[in-house]
Amino acid sequence: MAENNEFLREVDEDYRRDRILQIWKRYSGVIIALAVLVVAGVAGWRYWQAQQRAAAEVASVQFDDANRLAKDGKVAEADKAFETLEAQGPAGYRLLARFRAAAETGKHDPAAGAAEFDKLADDTGLGDGLRDLARLRAALLRLDGQNPDPALANLQGLAAGTPFRHTAREMLGLAALKKGDYEEASRWFDQIVADPDTPRNLRERIEVYAAIVAGGPVTVTAAKPEPAAPPPPITR
């Protein structure tokens, strides 16, 4: 029985060897071509990765240089550096440069900076989080303008469940305080307190805001003039 099993195993191995040889003879060209393609693909992928790393390193230096120019007050040179990065840098740095350029523009021209953030907010190629961030930055630049109503409307939209709701609610509460509407300010601050995800540092600021709201508007009354002192007695 053992001899029969050994014989069957040898026959089976010979048969499989013959099948492999037949397959190799028929498809050897295809197999070699596939192997070459795999090797070339891996090499190309690694080359692309190396190129991407090199481009990211160059863009990082350019971005740092542009930030340094902006910090040093060289606005025109910084704007030019950011524009170059927007046009030629990798996708991530192009986007970062657009946000940074809009922020720098907003420092010396809030209306123009807000308009640049509007373009980012309207860019459907960006994710919802980045578009909401652009809306927030545009609203903050317009908040102290002559017509803050559009900014307040955008902040109200962001206050309804977006990741930036905490900042939006704080700004809305402060805007209400500024115009003397203590009831509205209290409503926004209460929402901040009730939100379990409110950051701790914001909760600490809310304590100050709540004290201001509790104090209510300050009424300033004109001081009444004190009666004139009687003239000193005349001595003879």
Short mmCIF file of C-alpha atoms in Angstrom, two decimals:
data_model
loop_
_atom_site.label_atom_id
_atom_site.label_comp_id
_atom_site.label_asym_id
_atom_site.label_seq_id
_atom_site.Cartn_x
_atom_site.Cartn_y
_atom_site.Cartn_z
CA MET A 1 0.00 0.00 0.00
CA ALA A 2 2.85 2.40 0.83
CA GLU A 3 4.52 1.61 -2.52
CA ASN A 4 1.25 2.38 -4.35
CA ASN A 5 0.91 5.73 -2.55
CA GLU A 6 4.51 6.66 -3.39
CA PHE A 7 3.92 5.75 -7.03
CA LEU A 8 0.74 7.84 -7.22
CA ARG A 9 2.52 10.82 -5.62
CA GLU A 10 5.35 10.62 -8.16
CA VAL A 11 2.88 10.41 -11.02
CA ASP A 12 0.98 13.41 -9.63
CA GLU A 13 4.20 15.45 -9.29
CA ASP A 14 5.27 14.57 -12.84
CA TYR A 15 1.87 15.57 -14.15
CA ARG A 16 1.98 18.95 -12.37
CA ARG A 17 5.53 19.55 -13.61
CA ASP A 18 4.44 18.86 -17.16
CA ARG A 19 1.46 21.23 -16.81
CA ILE A 20 3.69 24.00 -15.45
CA LEU A 21 6.12 23.55 -18.34
CA GLN A 22 3.26 23.68 -20.84
CA ILE A 23 1.90 26.87 -19.24
CA TRP A 24 5.37 28.45 -19.21
CA LYS A 25 5.98 27.63 -22.87
CA ARG A 26 2.61 29.09 -23.83
CA TYR A 27 2.53 32.17 -21.59
CA SER A 28 6.17 32.89 -20.75
CA GLY A 29 6.13 36.14 -22.77
CA VAL A 30 3.04 37.39 -20.97
CA ILE A 31 4.43 36.44 -17.56
CA ILE A 32 7.72 38.21 -18.22
CA ALA A 33 5.91 41.30 -19.52
CA LEU A 34 3.72 41.41 -16.40
CA ALA A 35 6.79 41.08 -14.17
CA VAL A 36 8.48 43.95 -16.01
CA LEU A 37 5.37 46.07 -15.64
CA VAL A 38 5.20 45.40 -11.89
CA VAL A 39 8.87 46.31 -11.41
CA ALA A 40 8.48 49.43 -13.55
CA GLY A 41 5.33 50.41 -11.67
CA VAL A 42 7.01 50.09 -8.27
CA ALA A 43 10.03 52.07 -9.50
CA GLY A 44 7.77 54.75 -10.97
CA TRP A 45 5.75 55.00 -7.75
CA ARG A 46 8.90 55.40 -5.66
CA TYR A 47 10.24 58.01 -8.07
CA TRP A 48 6.94 59.93 -7.87
CA GLN A 49 7.04 59.78 -4.07
CA ALA A 50 10.60 61.13 -4.08
CA GLN A 51 9.56 63.96 -6.40
CA GLN A 52 6.60 64.81 -4.18
CA ARG A 53 8.80 64.90 -1.08
CA ALA A 54 11.31 67.15 -2.83
CA ALA A 55 8.54 69.50 -4.03
CA ALA A 56 7.03 69.62 -0.53
CA GLU A 57 10.41 70.50 0.99
CA VAL A 58 10.90 73.34 -1.50
CA ALA A 59 7.35 74.59 -0.89
CA SER A 60 7.91 74.48 2.87
CA VAL A 61 10.94 76.75 2.54
CA GLN A 62 9.02 79.10 0.24
CA PHE A 63 6.11 79.25 2.67
CA ASP A 64 8.41 80.02 5.60
CA ASP A 65 10.13 82.75 3.58
CA ALA A 66 6.77 84.31 2.67
CA ASN A 67 5.68 84.26 6.32
CA ARG A 68 8.95 85.89 7.34
CA LEU A 69 8.46 88.65 4.78
CA ALA A 70 4.93 89.26 6.06
CA LYS A 71 6.16 89.36 9.65
CA ASP A 72 8.84 91.89 8.69
CA GLY A 73 6.22 94.18 7.14
CA LYS A 74 7.32 93.56 3.54
CA VAL A 75 3.75 93.23 2.33
CA ALA A 76 4.36 93.47 -1.42
CA GLU A 77 7.15 90.90 -1.36
CA ALA A 78 5.12 88.57 0.86
CA ASP A 79 2.11 88.80 -1.47
CA LYS A 80 4.32 87.97 -4.45
CA ALA A 81 5.81 84.97 -2.62
CA PHE A 82 2.37 83.65 -1.68
CA GLU A 83 1.14 84.12 -5.27
CA THR A 84 4.11 82.13 -6.58
CA LEU A 85 3.38 79.35 -4.12
CA GLU A 86 -0.32 79.35 -5.08
CA ALA A 87 0.61 78.95 -8.74
CA GLN A 88 3.47 76.47 -8.51
CA GLY A 89 3.41 74.69 -5.14
CA PRO A 90 1.98 71.25 -4.30
CA ALA A 91 -1.77 71.11 -3.71
CA GLY A 92 -1.58 71.34 0.09
CA TYR A 93 0.79 74.30 0.07
CA ARG A 94 -1.21 76.05 -2.66
CA LEU A 95 -4.26 75.93 -0.42
CA LEU A 96 -2.28 76.98 2.65
CA ALA A 97 -0.84 79.91 0.70
CA ARG A 98 -4.33 81.02 -0.37
CA PHE A 99 -5.54 81.13 3.24
CA ARG A 100 -2.40 82.87 4.43
CA ALA A 101 -2.49 85.43 1.62
CA ALA A 102 -6.14 86.25 2.40
CA ALA A 103 -5.26 86.72 6.08
CA GLU A 104 -2.35 89.03 5.24
CA THR A 105 -4.54 91.06 2.88
CA GLY A 106 -7.18 91.36 5.59
CA LYS A 107 -4.68 93.00 7.95
CA HIS A 108 -4.35 96.12 5.80
CA ASP A 109 -7.59 95.88 3.79
CA PRO A 110 -10.38 93.98 5.61
CA ALA A 111 -12.82 94.24 2.70
CA ALA A 112 -10.32 92.81 0.21
CA GLY A 113 -9.28 90.08 2.65
CA ALA A 114 -12.92 89.11 3.21
CA ALA A 115 -13.44 88.93 -0.55
CA GLU A 116 -10.50 86.51 -0.84
CA PHE A 117 -11.95 84.34 1.90
CA ASP A 118 -15.29 84.43 0.05
CA LYS A 119 -13.56 82.87 -2.98
CA LEU A 120 -12.25 80.09 -0.76
CA ALA A 121 -15.70 79.58 0.77
CA ASP A 122 -17.21 79.27 -2.71
CA ASP A 123 -14.59 76.76 -3.91
CA THR A 124 -16.51 73.50 -4.26
CA GLY A 125 -13.21 71.63 -4.55
CA LEU A 126 -12.56 72.19 -0.85
CA GLY A 127 -14.01 70.19 2.00
CA ASP A 128 -16.87 71.53 4.10
CA GLY A 129 -14.58 72.22 7.06
CA LEU A 130 -12.22 74.43 5.06
CA ARG A 131 -15.10 76.26 3.41
CA ASP A 132 -16.66 76.92 6.83
CA LEU A 133 -13.30 78.20 8.07
CA ALA A 134 -13.16 80.62 5.15
CA ARG A 135 -16.71 81.82 5.93
CA LEU A 136 -15.73 82.40 9.54
CA ARG A 137 -12.62 84.39 8.62
CA ALA A 138 -14.59 86.52 6.15
CA ALA A 139 -17.29 87.21 8.74
CA LEU A 140 -14.74 88.24 11.38
CA LEU A 141 -13.16 90.72 8.97
CA ARG A 142 -16.56 92.26 8.18
CA LEU A 143 -17.86 92.31 11.76
CA ASP A 144 -16.49 95.76 12.55
CA GLY A 145 -17.41 97.23 9.16
CA GLN A 146 -20.12 99.73 8.36
CA ASN A 147 -22.61 96.98 7.52
CA PRO A 148 -22.05 93.98 9.83
CA ASP A 149 -25.42 92.33 9.07
CA PRO A 150 -24.08 89.88 6.41
CA ALA A 151 -21.27 88.92 8.77
CA LEU A 152 -23.75 88.30 11.61
CA ALA A 153 -25.90 86.18 9.30
CA ASN A 154 -22.88 84.03 8.36
CA LEU A 155 -21.92 83.64 12.01
CA GLN A 156 -25.45 82.54 12.88
CA GLY A 157 -25.21 79.86 10.20
CA LEU A 158 -21.86 78.68 11.54
CA ALA A 159 -23.21 78.67 15.11
CA ALA A 160 -25.68 75.91 14.22
CA GLY A 161 -23.64 72.75 14.73
CA THR A 162 -20.48 73.36 12.68
CA PRO A 163 -16.98 72.73 14.10
CA PHE A 164 -16.58 76.51 14.37
CA ARG A 165 -19.79 77.02 16.36
CA HIS A 166 -17.92 77.96 19.55
CA THR A 167 -16.11 80.91 17.97
CA ALA A 168 -19.23 81.95 16.06
CA ARG A 169 -21.37 81.98 19.23
CA GLU A 170 -18.74 83.92 21.15
CA MET A 171 -18.49 86.55 18.42
CA LEU A 172 -22.29 86.83 18.20
CA GLY A 173 -22.53 87.27 21.97
CA LEU A 174 -19.85 89.96 21.96
CA ALA A 175 -21.53 91.74 19.04
CA ALA A 176 -24.79 91.76 21.01
CA LEU A 177 -22.98 93.17 24.04
CA LYS A 178 -21.43 95.86 21.88
CA LYS A 179 -24.84 97.07 20.73
CA GLY A 180 -26.27 96.84 24.26
CA ASP A 181 -28.58 93.86 23.65
CA TYR A 182 -27.90 91.96 26.88
CA GLU A 183 -30.74 89.50 26.37
CA GLU A 184 -29.38 88.34 23.01
CA ALA A 185 -25.85 88.20 24.39
CA SER A 186 -27.05 86.01 27.25
CA ARG A 187 -28.76 83.66 24.80
CA TRP A 188 -25.53 83.06 22.86
CA PHE A 189 -23.45 82.66 26.00
CA ASP A 190 -25.97 80.16 27.40
CA GLN A 191 -25.56 78.05 24.25
CA ILE A 192 -21.82 78.01 24.80
CA VAL A 193 -22.24 76.88 28.42
CA ALA A 194 -24.74 74.16 27.46
CA ASP A 195 -22.51 72.68 24.75
CA PRO A 196 -20.51 69.79 26.30
CA ASP A 197 -17.76 70.21 23.68
CA THR A 198 -17.03 73.84 24.52
CA PRO A 199 -13.27 74.28 25.12
CA ARG A 200 -12.23 74.99 28.69
CA ASN A 201 -10.55 78.33 27.92
CA LEU A 202 -13.77 79.57 26.32
CA ARG A 203 -15.76 78.47 29.41
CA GLU A 204 -13.40 80.57 31.52
CA ARG A 205 -14.03 83.61 29.30
CA ILE A 206 -17.77 83.02 29.54
CA GLU A 207 -17.58 83.64 33.29
CA VAL A 208 -16.35 87.15 32.56
CA TYR A 209 -19.03 87.71 29.91
CA ALA A 210 -21.74 86.40 32.26
CA ALA A 211 -20.65 88.88 34.92
CA ILE A 212 -20.95 91.71 32.41
CA VAL A 213 -24.41 90.53 31.34
CA ALA A 214 -25.53 90.17 34.96
CA GLY A 215 -24.43 93.74 35.67
CA GLY A 216 -26.66 95.02 32.89
CA PRO A 217 -26.26 98.32 31.12
CA VAL A 218 -24.58 101.06 33.08
CA THR A 219 -26.68 104.18 33.50
CA VAL A 220 -24.67 107.35 33.76
CA THR A 221 -26.43 110.26 35.45
CA ALA A 222 -25.28 113.82 35.39
CA ALA A 223 -23.81 114.93 38.66
CA LYS A 224 -25.86 117.59 40.45
CA PRO A 225 -23.93 120.81 41.12
CA GLU A 226 -23.17 121.32 44.80
CA PRO A 227 -24.48 124.54 46.37
CA ALA A 228 -21.92 127.29 46.58
CA ALA A 229 -20.25 127.69 49.92
CA PRO A 230 -21.37 130.78 51.92
CA PRO A 231 -18.93 133.67 51.90
CA PRO A 232 -16.67 133.91 54.95
CA PRO A 233 -17.91 136.25 57.73
CA ILE A 234 -16.55 139.77 57.72
CA THR A 235 -14.65 140.66 60.86
CA ARG A 236 -14.12 144.24 62.03
#
